[in-house]
Coordinates of C-alpha atoms in Angstrom, one line a residue:
Chain A
X25 CA 11.0 11.8 17.8
X26 CA 12.9 15.0 17.3
X27 CA 13.1 16.1 13.7
X28 CA 15.6 18.3 11.9
X29 CA 14.2 19.5 8.6
X30 CA 16.6 20.5 5.8
X31 CA 14.6 22.6 3.3
X32 CA 11.8 25.0 4.0
X33 CA 9.8 24.7 0.7
X34 CA 6.3 23.2 0.3
X35 CA 7.4 19.8 1.6
X36 CA 9.7 20.9 4.5
X37 CA 7.1 23.4 5.7
X38 CA 4.3 20.9 5.6
X39 CA 6.4 18.3 7.6
X40 CA 7.0 21.0 10.2
X41 CA 3.3 21.9 10.4
X42 CA 2.1 18.3 10.6
X43 CA 4.9 16.9 12.9
X44 CA 3.0 17.8 16.1
X45 CA -0.1 15.9 15.0
X46 CA 2.1 12.8 14.8
X47 CA 3.6 13.4 18.2
X48 CA 7.0 14.6 17.0
X49 CA 9.0 17.8 17.9
X50 CA 10.9 19.9 15.4
X51 CA 14.2 20.9 16.8
X52 CA 15.8 22.4 13.7
X53 CA 14.7 23.9 10.4
X54 CA 17.0 25.2 7.7
X55 CA 16.7 26.7 4.3
X56 CA 19.6 27.5 1.9
X57 CA 20.8 30.6 3.8
X58 CA 19.4 30.4 7.4
X59 CA 18.4 28.1 10.2
X60 CA 16.5 28.0 13.4
X61 CA 17.2 25.5 16.2
X62 CA 15.8 24.8 19.6
X63 CA 16.5 21.5 21.4
X64 CA 13.2 21.9 23.3
X65 CA 11.2 22.2 20.1
X66 CA 10.7 25.2 17.8
X67 CA 7.6 27.3 17.6
X68 CA 6.9 26.1 14.0
X69 CA 4.3 28.8 13.2
X70 CA 6.7 31.5 14.2
X71 CA 9.5 30.1 12.1
X72 CA 7.3 29.7 9.0
X73 CA 5.9 33.2 9.5
X74 CA 9.4 34.6 9.6
X75 CA 10.2 32.7 6.4
X76 CA 7.2 34.3 4.7
X77 CA 7.8 37.8 5.9
X78 CA 11.6 38.1 6.2
X79 CA 12.7 35.3 3.8
X80 CA 14.7 33.5 6.5
X81 CA 13.8 30.8 9.0
X82 CA 16.0 32.1 11.8
X83 CA 19.4 33.7 12.6
X84 CA 21.5 30.5 12.9
X85 CA 23.8 29.2 10.3
X86 CA 22.4 26.3 8.1
X87 CA 25.4 24.2 9.0
X88 CA 24.5 24.4 12.7
X89 CA 21.1 22.8 12.0
X90 CA 22.9 19.6 11.1
X91 CA 24.8 19.6 14.4
X92 CA 21.6 20.2 16.3
X93 CA 19.8 17.7 18.6
X94 CA 17.6 15.4 16.5
X95 CA 16.7 11.8 16.0
X96 CA 15.7 12.0 12.3
X97 CA 17.0 14.3 9.6
X98 CA 14.2 15.1 7.1
X99 CA 16.0 15.9 3.8
X100 CA 13.6 18.1 1.8
X101 CA 16.0 20.3 -0.2
X102 CA 15.4 20.5 -4.0
X103 CA 16.3 17.4 -6.0
X104 CA 19.6 17.9 -7.9
X105 CA 21.2 15.6 -10.5
X106 CA 24.7 14.2 -10.7
X107 CA 26.4 14.7 -7.3
X108 CA 22.9 15.2 -5.7
X109 CA 24.3 18.1 -3.5
X110 CA 23.6 19.6 -1.1
X111 CA 21.2 16.7 -0.2
X112 CA 23.8 14.0 -0.3
X113 CA 26.1 15.9 2.1
X114 CA 23.3 16.3 4.6
X115 CA 22.5 12.6 4.4
X116 CA 26.2 11.8 5.0
X117 CA 26.5 14.1 8.1
X118 CA 23.3 12.7 9.7
X119 CA 24.2 9.0 9.1
X120 CA 27.8 9.5 10.3
X121 CA 26.2 10.9 13.5
X122 CA 24.2 7.7 13.7
X123 CA 20.9 9.6 13.1
X124 CA 18.0 8.3 10.9
X125 CA 17.4 10.0 7.6
X126 CA 14.0 10.4 5.8
X127 CA 14.3 11.7 2.3
X128 CA 11.8 13.7 0.2
X129 CA 14.7 14.7 -2.1
X130 CA 15.1 12.2 -4.9
X131 CA 18.7 13.1 -5.8
X132 CA 20.7 11.0 -3.3
X133 CA 18.7 7.8 -3.9
X134 CA 18.4 8.2 -7.6
X135 CA 22.0 9.3 -8.4
X136 CA 24.1 7.9 -5.5
X137 CA 22.0 5.0 -4.2
X138 CA 25.0 2.7 -3.5
X139 CA 26.8 5.3 -1.5
X140 CA 23.7 6.1 0.6
X141 CA 23.2 2.5 1.4
X142 CA 26.8 2.0 2.3
X143 CA 26.6 4.9 4.7
X144 CA 23.5 3.5 6.2
X145 CA 25.2 0.1 6.6
X146 CA 27.9 1.7 8.7
X147 CA 25.4 3.8 10.7
X148 CA 23.1 3.1 13.6
X149 CA 20.6 5.2 11.7
X150 CA 18.4 4.0 8.9
X151 CA 17.4 5.6 5.6
X152 CA 13.8 5.7 4.3
X153 CA 12.4 7.5 1.3
X154 CA 8.8 6.7 0.6
X155 CA 8.1 10.4 -0.3
X156 CA 10.4 10.3 -3.2
X157 CA 8.2 8.0 -5.3
X158 CA 4.5 8.8 -5.8
X159 CA 4.0 11.3 -2.9
X160 CA 1.3 10.0 -0.6
X161 CA 1.0 6.6 -2.4
X162 CA 2.6 3.8 -0.3
X163 CA 4.8 2.3 -3.0
X164 CA 8.1 1.7 -1.3
X165 CA 6.6 0.3 1.9
X166 CA 4.5 -2.1 -0.1
X167 CA 7.6 -3.3 -2.0
X168 CA 9.4 -3.6 1.4
X169 CA 6.6 -5.6 2.9
X170 CA 6.1 -7.9 -0.1
X171 CA 9.9 -8.4 -0.4
X172 CA 11.6 -6.7 -3.5
X173 CA 12.4 -10.2 -4.9
X174 CA 8.7 -11.0 -5.3
X175 CA 8.0 -8.0 -7.5
X176 CA 8.8 -8.6 -11.2
X177 CA 7.9 -5.2 -12.7
X178 CA 6.7 -1.7 -11.8
X179 CA 5.0 0.7 -14.1
X180 CA 2.8 3.7 -13.9
X181 CA 2.2 7.5 -14.1
X182 CA 4.5 9.3 -11.6
X183 CA 4.4 12.9 -12.8
X184 CA 1.2 14.8 -12.1
X185 CA 2.2 17.8 -14.2
X186 CA 2.7 15.8 -17.4
X187 CA -0.5 13.8 -16.7
X188 CA -2.5 17.0 -16.2
X189 CA -1.2 18.5 -19.4
X190 CA -2.0 15.3 -21.4
X191 CA -5.5 15.0 -19.8
X192 CA -6.3 18.6 -20.7
X193 CA -4.9 18.4 -24.2
X194 CA -7.0 15.3 -24.8
X195 CA -10.1 16.6 -23.1
X196 CA -10.2 20.0 -24.7
X197 CA -8.3 19.5 -28.0
X198 CA -5.9 22.3 -26.9
X199 CA -2.2 22.4 -27.9
X200 CA 0.7 21.8 -25.6
X201 CA 1.8 25.4 -25.2
X202 CA -1.7 26.6 -24.3
X203 CA -2.3 23.9 -21.7
X204 CA 1.2 24.4 -20.2
X205 CA 0.5 28.1 -19.7
X206 CA -2.8 27.1 -18.0
X207 CA -1.0 24.6 -15.8
X208 CA 1.5 27.3 -14.8
X209 CA -1.4 29.6 -13.9
X210 CA -2.9 26.9 -11.7
X211 CA 0.4 26.2 -10.0
X212 CA 0.3 22.6 -11.4
X213 CA 3.4 23.3 -13.5
X214 CA 6.5 25.3 -12.5
X215 CA 7.8 28.4 -14.2
X216 CA 10.6 26.1 -15.6
X217 CA 8.6 23.0 -16.4
X218 CA 11.5 21.1 -18.0
X219 CA 12.0 18.6 -15.2
X220 CA 8.4 17.5 -15.5
X221 CA 7.6 17.7 -19.2
X222 CA 10.9 16.2 -20.4
X223 CA 10.3 13.1 -18.2
X224 CA 13.2 13.7 -15.9
X225 CA 11.2 13.8 -12.7
X226 CA 9.3 10.6 -13.6
X227 CA 12.5 8.9 -14.7
X228 CA 14.2 9.7 -11.3
X229 CA 11.3 7.9 -9.6
X230 CA 11.6 4.9 -11.8
X231 CA 15.4 4.9 -11.2
X232 CA 14.6 4.8 -7.4
X233 CA 12.2 2.0 -8.0
X234 CA 14.8 0.1 -10.0
X235 CA 17.3 0.5 -7.2
X236 CA 14.8 -0.7 -4.5
X237 CA 13.7 -3.7 -6.7
X238 CA 17.3 -4.7 -7.4
X239 CA 17.9 -4.8 -3.6
X240 CA 21.6 -4.1 -4.0
X241 CA 22.3 -6.5 -6.9
X242 CA 22.8 -3.6 -9.3
X243 CA 22.8 0.1 -9.0
X244 CA 21.0 2.5 -11.3
X245 CA 21.2 6.2 -12.0
X246 CA 19.4 8.5 -14.4
X247 CA 22.0 7.6 -17.1
X248 CA 20.5 4.1 -17.2
X249 CA 17.0 5.3 -18.1
X250 CA 15.7 5.8 -21.6
X251 CA 13.6 9.0 -21.3
X252 CA 11.3 10.8 -23.7
X253 CA 9.1 13.8 -22.8
X254 CA 5.7 15.1 -23.9
X255 CA 6.6 18.4 -25.5
X256 CA 6.5 17.1 -29.0
X257 CA 3.0 15.5 -28.8
X258 CA 0.6 17.3 -31.2
X259 CA -3.1 17.6 -30.4
X260 CA -3.7 15.6 -33.6
X261 CA -2.0 12.5 -32.0
X262 CA -4.4 12.7 -29.1
X263 CA -7.3 13.1 -31.4
X264 CA -6.3 10.1 -33.4
X265 CA -5.9 8.1 -30.2
X266 CA -9.3 9.2 -29.0
X267 CA -11.1 8.0 -32.2
X268 CA -9.7 4.6 -31.2
X269 CA -10.9 4.8 -27.6
X270 CA -7.4 5.5 -26.4
X271 CA -5.3 8.3 -25.1
X272 CA -1.7 9.2 -24.5
X273 CA 0.0 9.2 -21.1
X274 CA 3.6 9.6 -19.9
X275 CA 4.2 6.0 -18.7
X276 CA 7.3 4.8 -16.9
X277 CA 8.4 1.2 -16.4
X278 CA 11.0 -0.8 -14.7
X279 CA 11.2 -4.4 -16.0
X280 CA 14.0 -6.9 -16.5
X281 CA 16.6 -4.3 -15.4
X282 CA 15.5 -1.7 -18.0
X283 CA 14.1 1.7 -17.1
X284 CA 11.9 3.5 -19.7
X285 CA 9.8 6.6 -19.5
X286 CA 7.9 8.0 -22.5
X287 CA 4.5 8.8 -24.0
X288 CA 2.5 5.6 -24.5
X289 CA -1.0 4.8 -26.0
X290 CA -3.3 3.5 -23.4
X291 CA -7.1 2.8 -23.3
X292 CA -9.0 5.8 -22.1
X293 CA -10.6 3.6 -19.3
X294 CA -7.3 2.0 -18.4
X295 CA -5.9 2.2 -14.8
X296 CA -2.9 3.8 -16.5
X297 CA -4.9 6.8 -17.6
X298 CA -5.6 8.6 -14.3
X299 CA -7.2 12.0 -14.7
X300 CA -5.6 15.3 -13.8
X301 CA -2.6 15.2 -11.4
X302 CA -3.3 11.8 -10.0
X303 CA -0.5 9.2 -10.0
X304 CA -0.7 5.5 -10.2
X305 CA 1.8 2.6 -9.7
X306 CA 1.2 -0.9 -10.9
X307 CA 3.3 -3.6 -9.3
X308 CA 3.5 -7.0 -10.9
X309 CA 4.0 -9.6 -8.3
X310 CA 5.2 -13.2 -8.6
X311 CA 2.4 -14.9 -6.7
X312 CA -0.4 -12.4 -6.3
X313 CA -1.0 -10.8 -9.7
X314 CA -1.1 -7.1 -10.2
X315 CA -1.5 -4.4 -7.5
X316 CA -2.7 -0.9 -8.4
X317 CA -1.8 1.8 -6.0
X318 CA -3.1 5.3 -6.8
X319 CA -3.4 8.7 -5.1
X320 CA -1.9 12.1 -5.0
X321 CA 1.7 12.0 -6.2
X322 CA 2.7 15.5 -5.2
X323 CA 1.8 18.5 -3.0
X324 CA 3.2 19.7 0.4
X325 CA 0.8 17.9 2.9
X326 CA 0.6 14.8 0.7
X327 CA 4.4 14.4 0.5
X328 CA 4.8 15.3 4.2
X329 CA 2.3 12.5 5.0
X330 CA 4.7 10.0 3.3
X331 CA 7.7 11.5 5.2
X332 CA 5.8 11.2 8.6
X333 CA 4.7 7.7 7.7
X334 CA 8.4 6.9 7.3
X335 CA 9.3 8.6 10.6
X336 CA 6.6 6.4 12.3
X337 CA 8.3 3.3 11.1
X338 CA 11.6 4.4 12.5
X339 CA 10.2 5.2 15.9
X340 CA 10.6 1.9 17.7
X341 CA 14.3 1.7 16.7
X342 CA 15.7 5.1 17.7
X343 CA 19.4 5.1 17.8
Chain B
X22 CA 11.4 -18.1 11.0
X23 CA 9.7 -21.4 11.8
X24 CA 6.0 -21.5 10.9
X25 CA 3.2 -23.7 12.3
X26 CA 0.3 -23.6 9.9
X27 CA -3.2 -24.3 11.3
X28 CA -5.5 -25.1 8.4
X29 CA -4.5 -27.0 5.2
X30 CA -7.0 -25.5 2.8
X31 CA -6.2 -23.3 -0.1
X32 CA -4.5 -20.6 2.0
X33 CA -2.7 -22.9 4.5
X34 CA -1.4 -25.0 1.6
X35 CA -0.2 -22.0 -0.3
X36 CA 1.6 -20.6 2.7
X37 CA 3.3 -23.9 3.1
X38 CA 4.3 -24.1 -0.5
X39 CA 5.7 -20.5 -0.7
X40 CA 7.3 -20.3 2.8
X41 CA 10.6 -21.6 1.5
X42 CA 10.9 -18.9 -1.1
X43 CA 10.7 -16.4 1.7
X44 CA 13.4 -18.2 3.7
X45 CA 11.1 -19.7 6.3
X46 CA 10.7 -23.3 7.5
X47 CA 7.4 -25.0 8.1
X48 CA 7.7 -27.1 11.3
X49 CA 4.0 -28.0 11.7
X50 CA 0.9 -28.3 9.6
X51 CA -2.5 -29.2 10.9
X52 CA -6.0 -29.7 9.5
X53 CA -9.1 -30.4 11.6
X54 CA -8.3 -34.1 12.2
X55 CA -4.6 -34.6 11.7
X56 CA -1.2 -33.0 12.0
X57 CA 2.4 -33.3 10.8
X58 CA 5.3 -31.8 12.8
X59 CA 9.1 -31.8 12.4
X60 CA 11.3 -29.4 14.3
X61 CA 13.9 -29.5 11.5
X62 CA 11.3 -28.6 8.8
X63 CA 8.7 -30.6 7.1
X64 CA 8.9 -31.9 3.6
X65 CA 6.0 -29.7 2.5
X66 CA 5.4 -31.4 -0.9
X67 CA 5.1 -34.8 0.8
X68 CA 2.7 -33.5 3.4
X69 CA 0.4 -31.8 0.8
X70 CA 0.6 -34.9 -1.4
X71 CA -0.6 -37.0 1.6
X72 CA -3.4 -34.5 2.2
X73 CA -4.5 -35.0 -1.4
X74 CA -4.3 -38.7 -1.5
X75 CA -5.2 -39.9 2.0
X76 CA -7.1 -36.9 3.3
X77 CA -4.7 -36.3 6.3
X78 CA -1.5 -34.2 6.6
X79 CA 0.2 -36.7 9.0
X80 CA -0.3 -39.0 11.9
X81 CA 0.1 -36.6 14.7
X82 CA -2.7 -35.1 16.8
X83 CA -3.8 -31.6 15.8
X84 CA -3.3 -30.4 19.4
X85 CA 0.4 -31.4 19.2
X86 CA 1.0 -29.1 16.3
X87 CA 0.2 -26.1 18.6
X88 CA 2.8 -27.4 21.1
X89 CA 5.4 -27.8 18.3
X90 CA 8.5 -25.7 17.8
X91 CA 7.7 -22.6 15.9
X92 CA 8.1 -18.8 15.9
X93 CA 4.9 -17.9 14.2
X94 CA 1.5 -19.5 14.2
X95 CA -0.3 -19.0 10.8
X96 CA -4.0 -19.3 11.6
X97 CA -5.7 -20.3 8.4
X98 CA -8.7 -22.4 9.6
X99 CA -12.1 -21.4 8.2
X100 CA -13.7 -18.1 9.4
X101 CA -16.4 -18.7 12.0
X102 CA -18.8 -16.3 13.6
X103 CA -19.6 -15.6 17.3
X104 CA -17.0 -17.4 19.4
X105 CA -14.7 -17.6 16.3
X106 CA -13.6 -21.1 17.3
X107 CA -11.4 -23.0 16.8
X108 CA -9.3 -20.1 15.5
X109 CA -9.6 -18.0 18.6
X110 CA -8.4 -21.0 20.7
X111 CA -5.3 -21.4 18.5
X112 CA -4.5 -17.7 18.8
X113 CA -4.8 -17.9 22.5
X114 CA -2.4 -20.9 22.9
X115 CA 0.2 -19.3 20.6
X116 CA 0.2 -15.9 22.3
X117 CA 0.3 -17.5 25.8
X118 CA 3.4 -19.3 24.6
X119 CA 4.8 -15.9 23.5
X120 CA 4.7 -16.8 19.9
X121 CA 3.7 -14.5 17.0
X122 CA 0.4 -15.0 15.3
X123 CA -0.5 -14.2 11.7
X124 CA -4.2 -14.6 10.8
X125 CA -5.8 -15.4 7.5
X126 CA -8.9 -16.3 9.5
X127 CA -11.2 -13.3 9.9
X128 CA -13.2 -14.6 12.9
X129 CA -11.0 -13.8 15.8
X130 CA -10.3 -10.2 14.7
X131 CA -13.8 -9.5 13.5
X132 CA -15.7 -11.1 16.4
X133 CA -13.3 -10.9 19.4
X134 CA -10.9 -8.1 18.5
X135 CA -10.6 -6.8 22.1
X136 CA -9.7 -10.2 23.5
X137 CA -7.1 -10.8 20.8
X138 CA -5.5 -7.5 21.4
X139 CA -5.5 -8.0 25.2
X140 CA -3.8 -11.4 24.7
X141 CA -1.2 -9.8 22.5
X142 CA -0.6 -7.1 25.1
X143 CA 0.3 -9.7 27.6
X144 CA 2.4 -11.7 25.2
X145 CA 6.0 -11.3 23.8
X146 CA 4.4 -12.3 20.5
X147 CA 2.6 -10.0 18.1
X148 CA -0.6 -10.4 16.0
X149 CA -0.8 -9.4 12.4
X150 CA -3.7 -10.0 10.0
X151 CA -3.2 -8.3 6.6
X152 CA -4.6 -11.4 4.8
X153 CA -8.0 -11.0 6.4
X154 CA -8.8 -7.8 4.5
X155 CA -8.5 -7.7 0.7
X156 CA -6.2 -10.7 0.2
X157 CA -3.0 -9.5 -1.6
X158 CA -3.9 -5.8 -1.2
X159 CA -1.8 -4.0 1.4
X160 CA -4.6 -2.3 3.2
X161 CA -3.8 -2.9 6.9
X162 CA -0.1 -2.1 6.5
X163 CA -0.9 1.1 4.8
X164 CA -3.2 2.1 7.6
X165 CA -0.5 1.1 10.1
X166 CA 2.1 3.1 8.3
X167 CA -0.1 6.2 7.9
X168 CA -1.4 6.0 11.5
X169 CA -5.0 4.9 12.0
X170 CA -5.9 8.3 13.3
X171 CA -5.1 10.0 10.0
X172 CA -7.6 7.9 8.0
X173 CA -11.1 9.3 8.2
X174 CA -13.0 6.6 6.2
X175 CA -12.6 3.4 4.3
X176 CA -14.8 2.1 1.5
X177 CA -14.6 -0.4 -1.3
X178 CA -15.4 -3.7 -2.8
X179 CA -14.1 -6.6 -0.7
X180 CA -15.9 -9.6 -2.0
X181 CA -14.8 -10.9 -5.4
X182 CA -17.6 -13.4 -5.7
X183 CA -20.4 -10.8 -5.4
X184 CA -18.4 -8.5 -7.7
X185 CA -18.0 -11.2 -10.3
X186 CA -21.8 -12.0 -10.2
X187 CA -22.8 -8.4 -10.5
X188 CA -20.2 -7.8 -13.3
X189 CA -21.6 -10.7 -15.3
X190 CA -25.2 -9.9 -14.6
X191 CA -24.6 -6.3 -15.9
X192 CA -22.4 -7.4 -18.8
X193 CA -24.6 -10.2 -20.1
X194 CA -28.1 -9.3 -18.9
X195 CA -28.4 -12.6 -17.1
X196 CA -30.3 -13.2 -13.9
X197 CA -28.8 -13.9 -10.5
X198 CA -29.4 -17.7 -10.4
X199 CA -27.9 -18.2 -13.8
X200 CA -24.7 -16.3 -13.0
X201 CA -24.4 -17.8 -9.6
X202 CA -24.4 -21.3 -11.1
X203 CA -21.8 -20.2 -13.6
X204 CA -19.6 -18.8 -10.8
X205 CA -19.9 -22.0 -8.9
X206 CA -18.8 -23.9 -12.1
X207 CA -15.8 -21.7 -12.3
X208 CA -14.9 -22.1 -8.7
X209 CA -15.5 -18.3 -8.1
X210 CA -18.5 -19.1 -5.8
X211 CA -18.7 -21.8 -3.2
X212 CA -21.3 -24.6 -3.2
X213 CA -22.9 -22.6 -0.3
X214 CA -22.5 -19.0 -1.5
X215 CA -24.4 -17.5 1.4
X216 CA -21.4 -16.0 3.1
X217 CA -20.4 -14.1 0.0
X218 CA -23.8 -13.1 -1.6
X219 CA -25.5 -12.1 1.7
X220 CA -22.7 -9.7 2.3
X221 CA -21.3 -11.4 5.5
X222 CA -17.8 -11.9 4.2
X223 CA -17.5 -8.3 3.1
X224 CA -19.0 -7.1 6.3
X225 CA -16.5 -9.0 8.4
X226 CA -13.7 -7.3 6.5
X227 CA -15.2 -3.8 7.2
X228 CA -15.6 -4.8 10.8
X229 CA -11.9 -5.6 10.9
X230 CA -11.2 -2.2 9.2
X231 CA -13.4 -0.5 11.8
X232 CA -11.5 -2.1 14.6
X233 CA -8.1 -1.2 13.2
X234 CA -9.2 2.4 12.5
X235 CA -10.7 2.8 16.0
X236 CA -7.3 1.8 17.4
X237 CA -8.8 0.4 20.6
X238 CA -11.1 3.4 21.3
X239 CA -14.1 1.2 20.5
X240 CA -14.6 -2.5 19.6
X241 CA -16.8 -3.7 16.7
X242 CA -18.3 -7.1 15.8
X243 CA -20.5 -8.2 13.0
X244 CA -23.6 -7.2 15.1
X245 CA -22.5 -3.5 14.6
X246 CA -22.7 -3.7 10.8
X247 CA -25.7 -3.0 8.7
X248 CA -25.6 -5.6 5.9
X249 CA -27.6 -6.2 2.8
X250 CA -26.7 -8.8 0.1
X251 CA -27.1 -9.0 -3.6
X252 CA -29.5 -12.0 -4.0
X253 CA -32.6 -9.8 -4.6
X254 CA -31.2 -7.6 -7.4
X255 CA -33.1 -8.2 -10.6
X256 CA -31.4 -7.9 -14.0
X257 CA -33.8 -5.0 -14.7
X258 CA -32.2 -2.9 -12.0
X259 CA -28.8 -3.4 -13.6
X260 CA -30.3 -2.6 -17.0
X261 CA -31.8 0.7 -15.7
X262 CA -28.5 1.6 -14.1
X263 CA -26.7 1.0 -17.4
X264 CA -29.0 3.3 -19.3
X265 CA -27.7 6.0 -17.0
X266 CA -24.0 5.0 -17.4
X267 CA -24.0 3.4 -14.0
X268 CA -23.9 -0.1 -12.5
X269 CA -24.5 -1.8 -9.2
X270 CA -21.7 -3.1 -6.9
X271 CA -21.6 -4.5 -3.4
X272 CA -20.0 -1.6 -1.6
X273 CA -18.9 -1.5 2.1
X274 CA -18.0 1.5 4.1
X275 CA -16.6 2.4 7.5
X276 CA -17.1 6.1 8.4
X277 CA -17.9 8.0 11.6
X278 CA -18.1 4.7 13.5
X279 CA -20.8 3.2 11.2
X280 CA -20.3 0.1 9.2
X281 CA -22.5 -0.5 6.2
X282 CA -22.4 -3.1 3.4
X283 CA -24.9 -3.2 0.6
X284 CA -25.6 -2.8 -3.2
X285 CA -24.9 0.7 -4.4
X286 CA -25.2 2.5 -7.7
X287 CA -21.8 3.6 -9.0
X288 CA -20.6 5.0 -12.3
X289 CA -19.5 2.2 -14.7
X290 CA -16.1 3.9 -15.0
X291 CA -15.7 4.5 -11.3
X292 CA -12.9 3.1 -9.3
X293 CA -15.5 1.4 -7.2
X294 CA -16.7 -0.7 -10.1
X295 CA -13.8 -3.1 -10.6
X296 CA -14.4 -5.9 -13.0
X297 CA -14.6 -9.6 -12.3
X298 CA -13.2 -10.8 -8.9
X299 CA -10.9 -7.8 -8.3
X300 CA -11.2 -5.9 -5.0
X301 CA -10.5 -2.3 -4.2
X302 CA -10.2 -0.2 -1.1
X303 CA -10.4 3.5 -0.9
X304 CA -8.9 5.2 2.1
X305 CA -9.8 8.8 2.8
X306 CA -6.9 10.5 4.6
X307 CA -6.8 13.6 6.6
X308 CA -3.9 15.3 4.8
X309 CA -3.2 13.4 1.6
X310 CA -6.6 13.0 -0.1
X311 CA -7.8 9.6 -1.3
X312 CA -5.7 6.5 -1.8
X313 CA -7.0 3.7 -4.0
X314 CA -5.5 0.2 -3.4
X315 CA -6.7 -2.6 -5.7
X316 CA -5.7 -6.1 -6.6
X317 CA -6.7 -9.7 -6.1
X318 CA -8.8 -10.0 -2.9
X319 CA -8.8 -13.8 -2.7
X320 CA -7.1 -17.0 -3.8
X321 CA -4.5 -19.2 -2.2
X322 CA -1.2 -17.8 -3.4
X323 CA -2.6 -14.2 -3.2
X324 CA -3.7 -14.6 0.4
X325 CA -0.5 -16.5 1.3
X326 CA 1.5 -13.6 -0.1
X327 CA -0.2 -11.3 2.5
X328 CA 0.5 -13.8 5.2
X329 CA 4.2 -14.0 4.3
X330 CA 4.4 -10.3 4.1
X331 CA 3.2 -10.1 7.7
X332 CA 5.7 -12.8 8.7
X333 CA 8.5 -10.7 7.1
X334 CA 7.6 -7.7 9.3
X335 CA 7.8 -9.9 12.4
X336 CA 11.2 -11.2 11.5
X337 CA 13.4 -8.7 13.3
X338 CA 11.5 -9.1 16.5
X339 CA 11.3 -12.9 17.1
X340 CA 10.3 -13.7 20.6

């Protein structure tokens, strides 16, 4: 398959680097200000080297990348709320050209799910977005294979930054500000950690899960989620929990059409208390009990693996 | 899709009962001595009621069921070793008729994997067998989606009976014979528990995993596995392990072309020490770290869910 990659951050770069291993060719890469295209396949190393040294991926216009020769658009620009631009625009262009779209960007499927599905319906291309929920963990493909109607609820830990901070606060008795600074030093938290610690990132993932589980019966956006973050949790609350064999985690849940994300008390040994940056999703099934799926929920190669797994599933049905 | 179900035990009956929920029709059911067929769809409740009361599913000959009108043969007869009959014969007939095959029976894909794949190659039908490894846990579909070449090792607990016995022995300080009798009373162990407690059942599942991970480069059978059971573990060994914060589980592994199943020391809190009859599989991936997949590894509805999930994936490509 020929891939056009929109976004040259950690995920976009990793998709470009790993695409060859999976037998794919990268014919276009774009960041917000520049693009490189080659219908015969780009020299990925050279493009990424240029991005590192000159801050651009090539001399072409980003708009041209979307007009390039490709089978699949990999949308890996940053997640934005509300109108979900520019990701939503990229998705629209690709589907209108009857191309497949694989999203790592949560915006379009969290904030404009119905519109994306309507565009896909009119297109010979398909839309997949495994990478948007739980990184490398095969959550959406499991729901797809089981059939969304047979899953009654989904819950779990889908933000590694918040989980790392809570793990460290509980383990070391340190306060939030201290551990956040440490997480920023380690690259586990971003300079502006709001998206992670306020629960927004986790909520977007549970909104996507809600949309997938509803299978078109109802559409959800971030406005439908009840969200509470972890910034106000004092070390004393974690200490009290620990005396009772419990701890606090940022847990999300979709159940009965409700989406909730917030700090919850869980047993220290519970599946819902993964350590460090690990993520976990529990799916409650109608006939087969509970499934636990856990792994690395973020990171360039991890998320790229989910993207390329989606691409693999598109392969037999190229437009 | 129209399903023919070979085998009317716990799994075959559950597939028949749940098929309607997934939009499928059952056109044939057979046990070892009788069959019922109806090209317009059987009255499943009536067939299973007859099985309960009269010991037969209908008045037709089992051989006729394989000649019936169907899109997918669900092979759910008991797992047998060596020639894997009669399952292998059923698979052959269906594929030669260009029908899809979904296996819950481990025999054909553990003992005669190469032959089954060669038959599928010549057929317009496909072969799927998610239900043979870990019941409801989506192990094989995850490997398929990731690409077998990107998984470097698989390990885990894939026999719920052995896991239940070891959990109870460790938890209560009881000896093997005592807990086995209890497990038999609860229906967790069969009257003849050899297949489970000697490690054969788990080994067959790791042989299947080895075949899938090798993707045709090499073929494995039970003879290639090094297998040790749990019958000889004394309560004192579990007690010693416990003093060290550890316990014993029947762990299987496929790595570097080697298949091993046997009792191993693991931390009591480790992912590899699930409680009761739960199963877990860990997949080591090349680019995305470790994935943990856990859930119910056995049971009629649980295994039937995996069968029907396979059927769903065949749907768009009916022969």
